[in-house]
Amino acid sequence: MNLLIVLAALVFLMLVAYRGYSVILFAPVAALGAVLFTDPSLVPPMFSSVFMEKMVGFVKNYFPVFMLGAVFGKVIELSGFSKSIVSAVIGVLGRERAVLSIVVVCAILTYGGVSLFVVVFAVYPFAAEMFRQGDIPKRLIPCTVALGAFSFTMDALPGTPQIQNIIPTTFFNTTTWAAPVLGLVGSAFVLVVGLAYIENRRKAAQKRGEGYGTNLVNEPEPFDDKELPNPWIAVAPLVVVGVANLVLTLLIPRAYGSKYEITLGSQPIVTQIAPVAAIWAVEGALILGILTVFVFAWRPVLARFADGSKAAVAGALLASMNTAAEYGFGGVIALLPGFTAVSAVLKAIPNPLVNEAVTVTVLAGITGSASGGMSIALAAMSDDFISAAKAANISLEVFHRIAAMASGGMDTLPHNGAVITLLAVTGLTHRQAYKDVFVITLTKTAAVFVAIGFFYLTGIY
């Protein structure tokens, strides 16, 4: 019965998310509903002392990253830099390589720190134009964007400033550059297999005589590439974010040591540096990236910054609160007797890395959120993973990279917010386009086990 209660709560949250209801509203309903059926007297204390504590703790740690990432993406958009980058990549690769061009553009933007949601809006007009000119089915745009933005640059490439690569740092005391070789191996697998699949689908459609499509909705106006900023200037803020992230990752622990203590009045304030060093590095890098955009394009950005920044902050609030609510949900569920049974099943997987990968990707799939599912898994089981790492003499960097990559596997099920947004923006339905997105999801999931196999074969990470 305890197990059924936990499973019912998870299924309920998945269903309401799939139906488009607010996770912020229904995550506490699902969590406290499970508590109610377990022990009604525990509902108030579990809400105040567990759910809200976990939710607020997540916001405290990660909201600045969400906010700065959203603002950075917005100023990149307002400055015209995103359009310039897209136009330059198209010019180099050629319009006949539409799929590769869009994947590369999405990868550059996401690895440079632009939010996944911002990338969808920024790239879609260009993707539509290129696919229309190449007579490639529009239904292949979502899987192409998903390959470039929702896969390897989100959590596999070392140093990526996306939240999915930051969350493990607070549990394993690692940096965003953890296990770089494994990240590169997984990235190469996803990129090669993903491109081969989409190209195969394109050729099959061409043989059938299927073109771009007719009677389509949300069709953008053809973009105008006149008077765009210089592409080298446009890419400069992305380079600044990447370089600054690396430099600050190295400098912050040296500057502050393992802990830093200050005294204000009679109250000493002690900060443990290891859990926050990676977060500080990304925050500092994003601030420098925003300032770089202002240096090169302050006039167009400042003219629309008031409204643009409001929209960016609103989006960051919604995204962070959604994930925080799922984190609070996971904190409650992890304390229930039924979760012990779930944990026992997952712990029965003997290999610690496979255990972690399966646990994270299953919970990410159920919640429809990479960051949410990973947060739930690590909040509940990170101590077990750390103990397993010590017992097997495996670096925590490996556990960081496997957790991050696994979170971006089965998270993109139909109820995933990014998938729903992507389909809405492109004017397509799940029936039209989701099958190909799901194949990219399977490819990303397989890449985790490719990385694990590579590690055990070579010992290199």
Short mmCIF file of C-alpha atoms in Angstrom, two decimals:
data_model
loop_
_atom_site.label_atom_id
_atom_site.label_comp_id
_atom_site.label_asym_id
_atom_site.label_seq_id
_atom_site.Cartn_x
_atom_site.Cartn_y
_atom_site.Cartn_z
CA MET A 1 0.00 0.00 0.00
CA ASN A 2 2.84 2.41 0.84
CA LEU A 3 4.39 1.76 -2.55
CA LEU A 4 1.08 2.36 -4.32
CA ILE A 5 0.70 5.69 -2.51
CA VAL A 6 4.10 6.89 -3.76
CA LEU A 7 3.47 5.67 -7.30
CA ALA A 8 0.03 7.30 -7.31
CA ALA A 9 1.55 10.63 -6.28
CA LEU A 10 4.15 10.39 -9.06
CA VAL A 11 1.57 9.42 -11.69
CA PHE A 12 -0.75 12.21 -10.54
CA LEU A 13 1.99 14.83 -10.88
CA MET A 14 2.92 13.49 -14.32
CA LEU A 15 -0.69 13.59 -15.50
CA VAL A 16 -1.39 17.14 -14.33
CA ALA A 17 1.84 18.31 -15.96
CA TYR A 18 0.84 16.55 -19.20
CA ARG A 19 -2.55 18.23 -19.08
CA GLY A 20 -0.88 21.61 -18.75
CA TYR A 21 -1.71 22.41 -15.14
CA SER A 22 0.69 24.36 -12.94
CA VAL A 23 3.31 22.18 -11.24
CA ILE A 24 3.74 24.93 -8.64
CA LEU A 25 0.14 24.40 -7.58
CA PHE A 26 -0.10 20.63 -7.88
CA ALA A 27 3.34 19.48 -6.63
CA PRO A 28 2.39 20.23 -3.00
CA VAL A 29 -1.06 18.69 -3.61
CA ALA A 30 0.55 15.48 -4.88
CA ALA A 31 3.15 15.36 -2.11
CA LEU A 32 0.77 16.15 0.75
CA GLY A 33 -1.86 13.83 -0.71
CA ALA A 34 0.64 11.01 -0.35
CA VAL A 35 1.35 12.09 3.23
CA LEU A 36 -2.38 12.24 3.96
CA PHE A 37 -2.88 8.62 2.95
CA THR A 38 0.21 7.59 4.93
CA ASP A 39 -0.39 9.51 8.17
CA PRO A 40 -2.84 12.46 8.17
CA SER A 41 -1.29 14.00 11.28
CA LEU A 42 1.97 14.57 9.41
CA VAL A 43 0.51 16.82 6.71
CA PRO A 44 1.14 20.25 8.37
CA PRO A 45 4.69 19.53 9.62
CA MET A 46 5.71 17.88 6.34
CA PHE A 47 4.45 20.90 4.44
CA SER A 48 6.24 23.50 6.56
CA SER A 49 9.39 21.64 7.56
CA VAL A 50 10.05 19.54 4.46
CA PHE A 51 8.25 20.75 1.34
CA MET A 52 8.72 24.47 1.90
CA GLU A 53 12.25 24.06 3.27
CA LYS A 54 13.30 22.10 0.18
CA MET A 55 11.52 24.47 -2.17
CA VAL A 56 13.00 27.60 -0.61
CA GLY A 57 16.45 26.01 -0.45
CA PHE A 58 16.36 25.30 -4.18
CA VAL A 59 15.34 28.87 -4.96
CA LYS A 60 18.08 30.22 -2.69
CA ASN A 61 20.75 28.21 -4.49
CA TYR A 62 19.63 28.37 -8.10
CA PHE A 63 17.28 31.27 -8.79
CA PRO A 64 20.14 33.70 -9.54
CA VAL A 65 21.39 31.28 -12.20
CA PHE A 66 17.91 31.03 -13.76
CA MET A 67 17.50 34.81 -13.69
CA LEU A 68 20.92 35.72 -15.05
CA GLY A 69 20.62 33.07 -17.75
CA ALA A 70 17.24 34.43 -18.82
CA VAL A 71 18.49 38.05 -18.85
CA PHE A 72 21.59 37.03 -20.80
CA GLY A 73 19.45 35.26 -23.39
CA LYS A 74 17.15 38.27 -23.64
CA VAL A 75 19.95 40.80 -24.23
CA ILE A 76 21.47 38.46 -26.83
CA GLU A 77 18.09 38.54 -28.54
CA LEU A 78 17.51 42.31 -28.19
CA SER A 79 20.96 43.13 -29.52
CA GLY A 80 20.38 41.14 -32.71
CA PHE A 81 23.38 38.96 -31.85
CA SER A 82 21.38 35.73 -32.05
CA LYS A 83 20.21 36.57 -35.58
CA SER A 84 23.77 37.47 -36.57
CA ILE A 85 25.13 34.16 -35.27
CA VAL A 86 22.43 32.20 -37.09
CA SER A 87 23.07 34.08 -40.34
CA ALA A 88 26.83 33.54 -40.06
CA VAL A 89 26.53 29.81 -39.44
CA ILE A 90 24.15 29.47 -42.38
CA GLY A 91 26.64 31.37 -44.53
CA VAL A 92 29.49 29.03 -43.55
CA LEU A 93 27.67 25.71 -43.77
CA GLY A 94 25.33 26.60 -46.60
CA ARG A 95 21.57 26.57 -46.81
CA GLU A 96 21.65 23.09 -48.29
CA ARG A 97 22.87 21.83 -44.91
CA ALA A 98 19.84 23.14 -43.07
CA VAL A 99 19.73 20.43 -40.41
CA LEU A 100 23.43 20.72 -39.50
CA SER A 101 23.23 24.52 -39.52
CA ILE A 102 20.33 24.63 -37.06
CA VAL A 103 21.94 22.05 -34.77
CA VAL A 104 25.19 24.05 -34.71
CA VAL A 105 23.38 27.32 -34.02
CA CYS A 106 21.38 25.80 -31.15
CA ALA A 107 24.55 24.25 -29.74
CA ILE A 108 26.46 27.54 -29.86
CA LEU A 109 23.67 29.44 -28.13
CA THR A 110 22.99 26.90 -25.36
CA TYR A 111 26.66 26.22 -24.64
CA GLY A 112 27.14 29.98 -24.55
CA GLY A 113 24.62 30.25 -21.72
CA VAL A 114 21.38 31.14 -23.52
CA SER A 115 18.29 29.50 -21.97
CA LEU A 116 16.82 26.55 -23.87
CA PHE A 117 13.45 28.29 -24.10
CA VAL A 118 15.04 31.45 -25.51
CA VAL A 119 16.86 29.37 -28.12
CA VAL A 120 13.56 27.90 -29.33
CA PHE A 121 12.09 31.34 -29.97
CA ALA A 122 15.32 32.75 -31.43
CA VAL A 123 16.08 29.92 -33.86
CA TYR A 124 12.63 28.90 -35.10
CA PRO A 125 12.19 31.69 -37.70
CA PHE A 126 15.53 30.82 -39.27
CA ALA A 127 14.87 27.08 -39.16
CA ALA A 128 11.49 27.55 -40.82
CA GLU A 129 13.02 29.66 -43.59
CA MET A 130 15.84 27.18 -44.25
CA PHE A 131 13.58 24.12 -44.20
CA ARG A 132 11.09 25.89 -46.48
CA GLN A 133 13.81 26.75 -49.01
CA GLY A 134 15.25 23.23 -48.83
CA ASP A 135 11.75 21.68 -49.07
CA ILE A 136 12.45 19.69 -45.90
CA PRO A 137 9.35 18.65 -43.89
CA LYS A 138 8.56 21.18 -41.20
CA ARG A 139 7.78 18.32 -38.81
CA LEU A 140 11.54 17.67 -38.57
CA ILE A 141 12.26 21.12 -37.08
CA PRO A 142 11.42 20.13 -33.46
CA CYS A 143 13.76 17.12 -33.42
CA THR A 144 16.50 19.22 -35.03
CA VAL A 145 16.18 21.93 -32.38
CA ALA A 146 15.97 19.27 -29.66
CA LEU A 147 19.23 17.71 -30.86
CA GLY A 148 21.04 21.04 -30.81
CA ALA A 149 19.56 22.57 -27.66
CA PHE A 150 18.08 19.84 -25.43
CA SER A 151 20.82 17.23 -25.56
CA PHE A 152 24.62 17.31 -25.43
CA THR A 153 25.11 21.06 -24.86
CA MET A 154 22.61 20.99 -22.01
CA ASP A 155 24.38 18.55 -19.73
CA ALA A 156 27.15 16.55 -21.42
CA LEU A 157 29.69 19.06 -22.71
CA PRO A 158 32.09 20.01 -19.90
CA GLY A 159 31.61 23.53 -18.59
CA THR A 160 28.12 24.10 -19.97
CA PRO A 161 26.43 26.75 -17.80
CA GLN A 162 22.97 25.18 -18.07
CA ILE A 163 21.27 24.37 -14.76
CA GLN A 164 21.37 20.61 -15.42
CA ASN A 165 25.17 20.75 -15.20
CA ILE A 166 25.17 22.96 -12.12
CA ILE A 167 22.88 21.01 -9.78
CA PRO A 168 25.27 18.03 -9.28
CA THR A 169 28.03 20.39 -8.13
CA THR A 170 26.18 21.12 -4.88
CA PHE A 171 25.78 17.42 -4.06
CA PHE A 172 29.20 16.11 -5.13
CA ASN A 173 31.37 19.23 -4.50
CA THR A 174 32.50 19.14 -8.12
CA THR A 175 32.70 21.80 -10.83
CA THR A 176 30.83 22.24 -14.10
CA TRP A 177 33.94 20.89 -15.85
CA ALA A 178 33.68 17.49 -14.14
CA ALA A 179 34.68 14.39 -16.14
CA PRO A 180 35.34 16.24 -19.41
CA VAL A 181 36.32 13.17 -21.45
CA LEU A 182 33.13 11.31 -20.60
CA GLY A 183 31.15 14.42 -21.52
CA LEU A 184 32.87 14.65 -24.88
CA VAL A 185 32.36 10.95 -25.60
CA GLY A 186 28.66 11.19 -24.81
CA SER A 187 28.33 14.40 -26.83
CA ALA A 188 29.97 12.87 -29.89
CA PHE A 189 27.65 9.85 -29.71
CA VAL A 190 24.51 12.00 -29.46
CA LEU A 191 25.60 14.35 -32.24
CA VAL A 192 26.63 11.65 -34.72
CA VAL A 193 23.66 9.34 -34.13
CA GLY A 194 21.18 12.22 -33.95
CA LEU A 195 22.36 13.82 -37.19
CA ALA A 196 22.38 10.44 -38.95
CA TYR A 197 18.81 9.76 -37.84
CA ILE A 198 17.44 13.15 -38.92
CA GLU A 199 19.26 12.95 -42.25
CA ASN A 200 17.79 9.49 -42.81
CA ARG A 201 14.31 10.85 -42.09
CA ARG A 202 14.91 13.74 -44.48
CA LYS A 203 15.99 11.46 -47.31
CA ALA A 204 13.04 9.12 -46.72
CA ALA A 205 10.64 12.06 -46.92
CA GLN A 206 12.34 13.28 -50.09
CA LYS A 207 11.91 9.88 -51.74
CA ARG A 208 8.20 9.95 -50.89
CA GLY A 209 7.93 13.40 -52.42
CA GLU A 210 7.05 14.98 -49.09
CA GLY A 211 7.97 18.65 -48.98
CA TYR A 212 7.90 21.38 -46.35
CA GLY A 213 4.13 21.08 -45.98
CA THR A 214 1.01 23.13 -46.59
CA ASN A 215 -1.75 24.63 -44.45
CA LEU A 216 0.72 25.09 -41.62
CA VAL A 217 0.24 27.34 -38.58
CA ASN A 218 2.56 29.74 -36.75
CA GLU A 219 4.56 30.33 -39.89
CA PRO A 220 7.09 33.15 -39.33
CA GLU A 221 7.76 35.92 -41.78
CA PRO A 222 10.94 35.43 -43.85
CA PHE A 223 13.79 36.92 -41.88
CA ASP A 224 15.77 39.91 -43.06
CA ASP A 225 19.53 39.51 -42.74
CA LYS A 226 20.35 43.11 -43.59
CA GLU A 227 22.28 45.32 -41.15
CA LEU A 228 22.97 42.53 -38.70
CA PRO A 229 25.80 42.97 -36.16
CA ASN A 230 29.22 41.62 -37.04
CA PRO A 231 29.14 37.88 -36.21
CA TRP A 232 32.51 38.04 -34.43
CA ILE A 233 31.14 40.71 -32.13
CA ALA A 234 27.91 38.75 -31.72
CA VAL A 235 29.73 35.63 -30.55
CA ALA A 236 32.00 37.56 -28.15
CA PRO A 237 29.56 37.45 -25.17
CA LEU A 238 29.24 33.68 -25.54
CA VAL A 239 33.02 33.32 -25.53
CA VAL A 240 33.24 35.58 -22.48
CA VAL A 241 30.77 33.38 -20.60
CA GLY A 242 32.67 30.20 -21.44
CA VAL A 243 36.13 31.55 -20.63
CA ALA A 244 34.99 33.38 -17.49
CA ASN A 245 33.24 30.25 -16.23
CA LEU A 246 36.47 28.26 -16.56
CA VAL A 247 38.66 30.97 -15.02
CA LEU A 248 36.33 31.65 -12.09
CA THR A 249 35.95 27.92 -11.44
CA LEU A 250 39.71 27.81 -10.86
CA LEU A 251 40.10 31.12 -9.04
CA ILE A 252 37.22 31.09 -6.54
CA PRO A 253 38.46 28.14 -4.41
CA ARG A 254 41.96 29.66 -4.39
CA ALA A 255 40.67 33.05 -3.33
CA TYR A 256 38.29 31.85 -0.59
CA GLY A 257 39.73 28.51 0.51
CA SER A 258 37.52 25.67 1.73
CA LYS A 259 35.43 28.01 3.87
CA TYR A 260 35.14 31.75 4.34
CA GLU A 261 34.16 33.46 7.57
CA ILE A 262 33.13 37.05 8.15
CA THR A 263 31.86 38.73 11.29
CA LEU A 264 29.13 41.33 11.16
CA GLY A 265 28.47 42.74 14.62
CA SER A 266 28.76 39.75 16.93
CA GLN A 267 27.42 37.22 14.44
CA PRO A 268 29.98 35.17 12.49
CA ILE A 269 28.88 34.07 9.01
CA VAL A 270 30.60 30.97 7.67
CA THR A 271 30.28 29.93 4.02
CA GLN A 272 31.40 26.52 2.86
CA ILE A 273 32.94 27.27 -0.53
CA ALA A 274 32.91 23.86 -2.24
CA PRO A 275 29.10 23.58 -2.63
CA VAL A 276 28.75 27.11 -4.05
CA ALA A 277 31.96 27.65 -6.02
CA ALA A 278 30.51 26.36 -9.32
CA ILE A 279 27.34 28.39 -8.85
CA TRP A 280 29.35 31.57 -8.18
CA ALA A 281 31.50 30.87 -11.25
CA VAL A 282 28.48 30.57 -13.56
CA GLU A 283 26.78 33.61 -12.03
CA GLY A 284 29.93 35.70 -12.46
CA ALA A 285 30.38 34.48 -16.02
CA LEU A 286 26.79 35.36 -16.96
CA ILE A 287 27.14 38.84 -15.44
CA LEU A 288 30.27 39.43 -17.52
CA GLY A 289 28.45 38.13 -20.59
CA ILE A 290 25.57 40.57 -20.03
CA LEU A 291 27.99 43.45 -19.58
CA THR A 292 29.78 42.46 -22.79
CA VAL A 293 26.51 42.68 -24.72
CA PHE A 294 25.94 46.17 -23.32
CA VAL A 295 29.44 47.25 -24.30
CA PHE A 296 28.91 46.30 -27.95
CA ALA A 297 25.18 47.00 -28.37
CA TRP A 298 24.02 49.27 -25.56
CA ARG A 299 21.71 51.39 -27.70
CA PRO A 300 19.38 48.69 -29.13
CA VAL A 301 19.46 46.74 -25.87
CA LEU A 302 18.80 49.73 -23.61
CA ALA A 303 15.91 50.88 -25.79
CA ARG A 304 13.95 47.71 -25.00
CA PHE A 305 15.66 46.50 -21.84
CA ALA A 306 12.90 47.56 -19.44
CA ASP A 307 10.22 45.37 -21.01
CA GLY A 308 12.69 42.69 -22.08
CA SER A 309 14.17 42.27 -18.61
CA LYS A 310 10.70 42.06 -17.06
CA ALA A 311 9.80 39.24 -19.42
CA ALA A 312 13.12 37.50 -18.73
CA VAL A 313 12.74 37.70 -14.95
CA ALA A 314 9.13 36.51 -15.15
CA GLY A 315 10.23 33.53 -17.20
CA ALA A 316 13.06 32.79 -14.78
CA LEU A 317 10.68 32.96 -11.81
CA LEU A 318 8.28 30.53 -13.44
CA ALA A 319 11.01 28.09 -14.48
CA SER A 320 12.79 28.14 -11.12
CA MET A 321 9.57 27.86 -9.11
CA ASN A 322 8.39 24.93 -11.24
CA THR A 323 11.63 23.08 -10.58
CA ALA A 324 11.69 24.11 -6.91
CA ALA A 325 8.16 22.77 -6.45
CA GLU A 326 9.25 19.44 -7.95
CA TYR A 327 12.27 19.49 -5.64
CA GLY A 328 9.99 20.02 -2.63
CA PHE A 329 7.77 17.21 -3.89
CA GLY A 330 10.79 14.91 -4.09
CA GLY A 331 11.91 15.84 -0.60
CA VAL A 332 8.54 14.80 0.84
CA ILE A 333 8.25 11.61 -1.21
CA ALA A 334 11.77 10.55 -0.23
CA LEU A 335 10.74 10.47 3.45
CA LEU A 336 7.68 8.24 2.95
CA PRO A 337 7.78 4.50 3.64
CA GLY A 338 6.78 3.73 0.06
CA PHE A 339 9.89 5.41 -1.30
CA THR A 340 12.00 2.94 0.67
CA ALA A 341 10.54 0.20 -1.50
CA VAL A 342 11.29 2.21 -4.67
CA SER A 343 14.82 2.88 -3.45
CA ALA A 344 15.30 -0.79 -2.68
CA VAL A 345 14.37 -1.71 -6.25
CA LEU A 346 16.73 0.89 -7.67
CA LYS A 347 19.49 -0.03 -5.22
CA ALA A 348 19.18 -3.63 -6.38
CA ILE A 349 21.02 -2.56 -9.52
CA PRO A 350 24.54 -3.65 -8.52
CA ASN A 351 26.62 -1.26 -10.58
CA PRO A 352 26.70 2.18 -8.87
CA LEU A 353 26.93 4.24 -12.09
CA VAL A 354 24.15 2.30 -13.82
CA ASN A 355 22.14 2.60 -10.60
CA GLU A 356 22.56 6.38 -10.63
CA ALA A 357 21.80 6.68 -14.34
CA VAL A 358 18.61 4.65 -14.13
CA THR A 359 17.42 6.40 -10.97
CA VAL A 360 17.96 9.90 -12.36
CA THR A 361 16.52 9.26 -15.81
CA VAL A 362 13.45 7.46 -14.45
CA LEU A 363 12.62 10.31 -12.07
CA ALA A 364 13.35 12.91 -14.77
CA GLY A 365 10.95 11.05 -17.06
CA ILE A 366 8.22 10.87 -14.45
CA THR A 367 8.43 14.56 -13.57
CA GLY A 368 9.04 15.68 -17.14
CA SER A 369 11.95 17.78 -15.95
CA ALA A 370 15.68 17.12 -16.16
CA SER A 371 16.54 19.48 -13.30
CA GLY A 372 13.51 18.44 -11.26
CA GLY A 373 14.06 14.71 -11.64
CA MET A 374 17.77 14.97 -10.94
CA SER A 375 17.12 17.15 -7.89
CA ILE A 376 14.69 14.58 -6.52
CA ALA A 377 17.11 11.71 -7.14
CA LEU A 378 20.18 13.42 -5.70
CA ALA A 379 18.32 14.86 -2.72
CA ALA A 380 17.14 11.39 -1.81
CA MET A 381 20.13 9.25 -2.77
CA SER A 382 23.28 11.37 -3.16
CA ASP A 383 24.69 10.06 0.13
CA ASP A 384 24.28 6.51 -1.18
CA PHE A 385 25.97 7.45 -4.45
CA ILE A 386 28.88 9.07 -2.58
CA SER A 387 29.31 5.97 -0.40
CA ALA A 388 29.20 3.76 -3.49
CA ALA A 389 31.79 5.96 -5.19
CA LYS A 390 34.17 5.62 -2.24
CA ALA A 391 33.61 1.85 -2.04
CA ALA A 392 34.28 1.40 -5.76
CA ASN A 393 37.08 3.99 -5.83
CA ILE A 394 35.31 6.02 -8.51
CA SER A 395 35.76 9.78 -8.69
CA LEU A 396 32.72 11.89 -7.84
CA GLU A 397 33.38 13.74 -11.10
CA VAL A 398 32.19 10.61 -12.90
CA PHE A 399 29.02 10.53 -10.80
CA HIS A 400 28.46 14.22 -11.58
CA ARG A 401 28.69 13.71 -15.34
CA ILE A 402 26.56 10.56 -15.38
CA ALA A 403 23.85 12.22 -13.27
CA ALA A 404 23.80 15.31 -15.48
CA MET A 405 23.65 13.32 -18.73
CA ALA A 406 21.02 10.94 -17.37
CA SER A 407 18.80 13.85 -16.36
CA GLY A 408 18.62 14.95 -20.00
CA GLY A 409 17.61 11.52 -21.27
CA MET A 410 14.02 10.50 -20.61
CA ASP A 411 13.10 13.97 -19.33
CA THR A 412 11.74 14.93 -22.77
CA LEU A 413 8.62 12.79 -22.57
CA PRO A 414 5.40 14.33 -23.97
CA HIS A 415 4.65 16.28 -20.76
CA ASN A 416 8.05 17.99 -20.66
CA GLY A 417 7.68 21.78 -20.60
CA ALA A 418 10.39 22.39 -23.18
CA VAL A 419 8.79 19.91 -25.60
CA ILE A 420 5.36 21.48 -25.17
CA THR A 421 6.85 24.94 -25.73
CA LEU A 422 8.81 23.77 -28.79
CA LEU A 423 5.74 22.27 -30.43
CA ALA A 424 3.61 25.31 -29.60
CA VAL A 425 6.16 27.72 -31.08
CA THR A 426 6.55 25.70 -34.27
CA GLY A 427 2.78 25.26 -34.64
CA LEU A 428 2.98 21.46 -34.68
CA THR A 429 1.26 18.76 -32.64
CA HIS A 430 2.62 15.79 -30.73
CA ARG A 431 1.13 13.52 -33.38
CA GLN A 432 2.97 15.35 -36.17
CA ALA A 433 6.41 15.79 -34.64
CA TYR A 434 6.91 14.07 -31.29
CA LYS A 435 7.99 10.66 -32.63
CA ASP A 436 11.24 12.11 -33.97
CA VAL A 437 11.84 14.08 -30.76
CA PHE A 438 11.43 10.81 -28.84
CA VAL A 439 14.14 9.14 -30.94
CA ILE A 440 16.52 11.95 -29.93
CA THR A 441 15.44 11.27 -26.34
CA LEU A 442 16.34 7.59 -26.73
CA THR A 443 19.67 8.52 -28.31
CA LYS A 444 20.48 10.80 -25.38
CA THR A 445 19.52 8.07 -22.91
CA ALA A 446 21.72 5.54 -24.70
CA ALA A 447 24.65 7.98 -24.62
CA VAL A 448 24.76 7.76 -20.82
CA PHE A 449 25.43 4.04 -20.98
CA VAL A 450 27.97 4.56 -23.77
CA ALA A 451 29.83 6.94 -21.43
CA ILE A 452 29.63 4.42 -18.57
CA GLY A 453 30.96 1.67 -20.82
CA PHE A 454 33.79 3.90 -22.01
CA PHE A 455 34.76 4.67 -18.42
CA TYR A 456 34.92 1.01 -17.39
CA LEU A 457 36.83 0.04 -20.52
CA THR A 458 39.45 2.79 -20.27
CA GLY A 459 39.30 4.22 -16.76
CA ILE A 460 39.50 7.66 -18.38
CA TYR A 461 37.10 10.39 -17.33
#
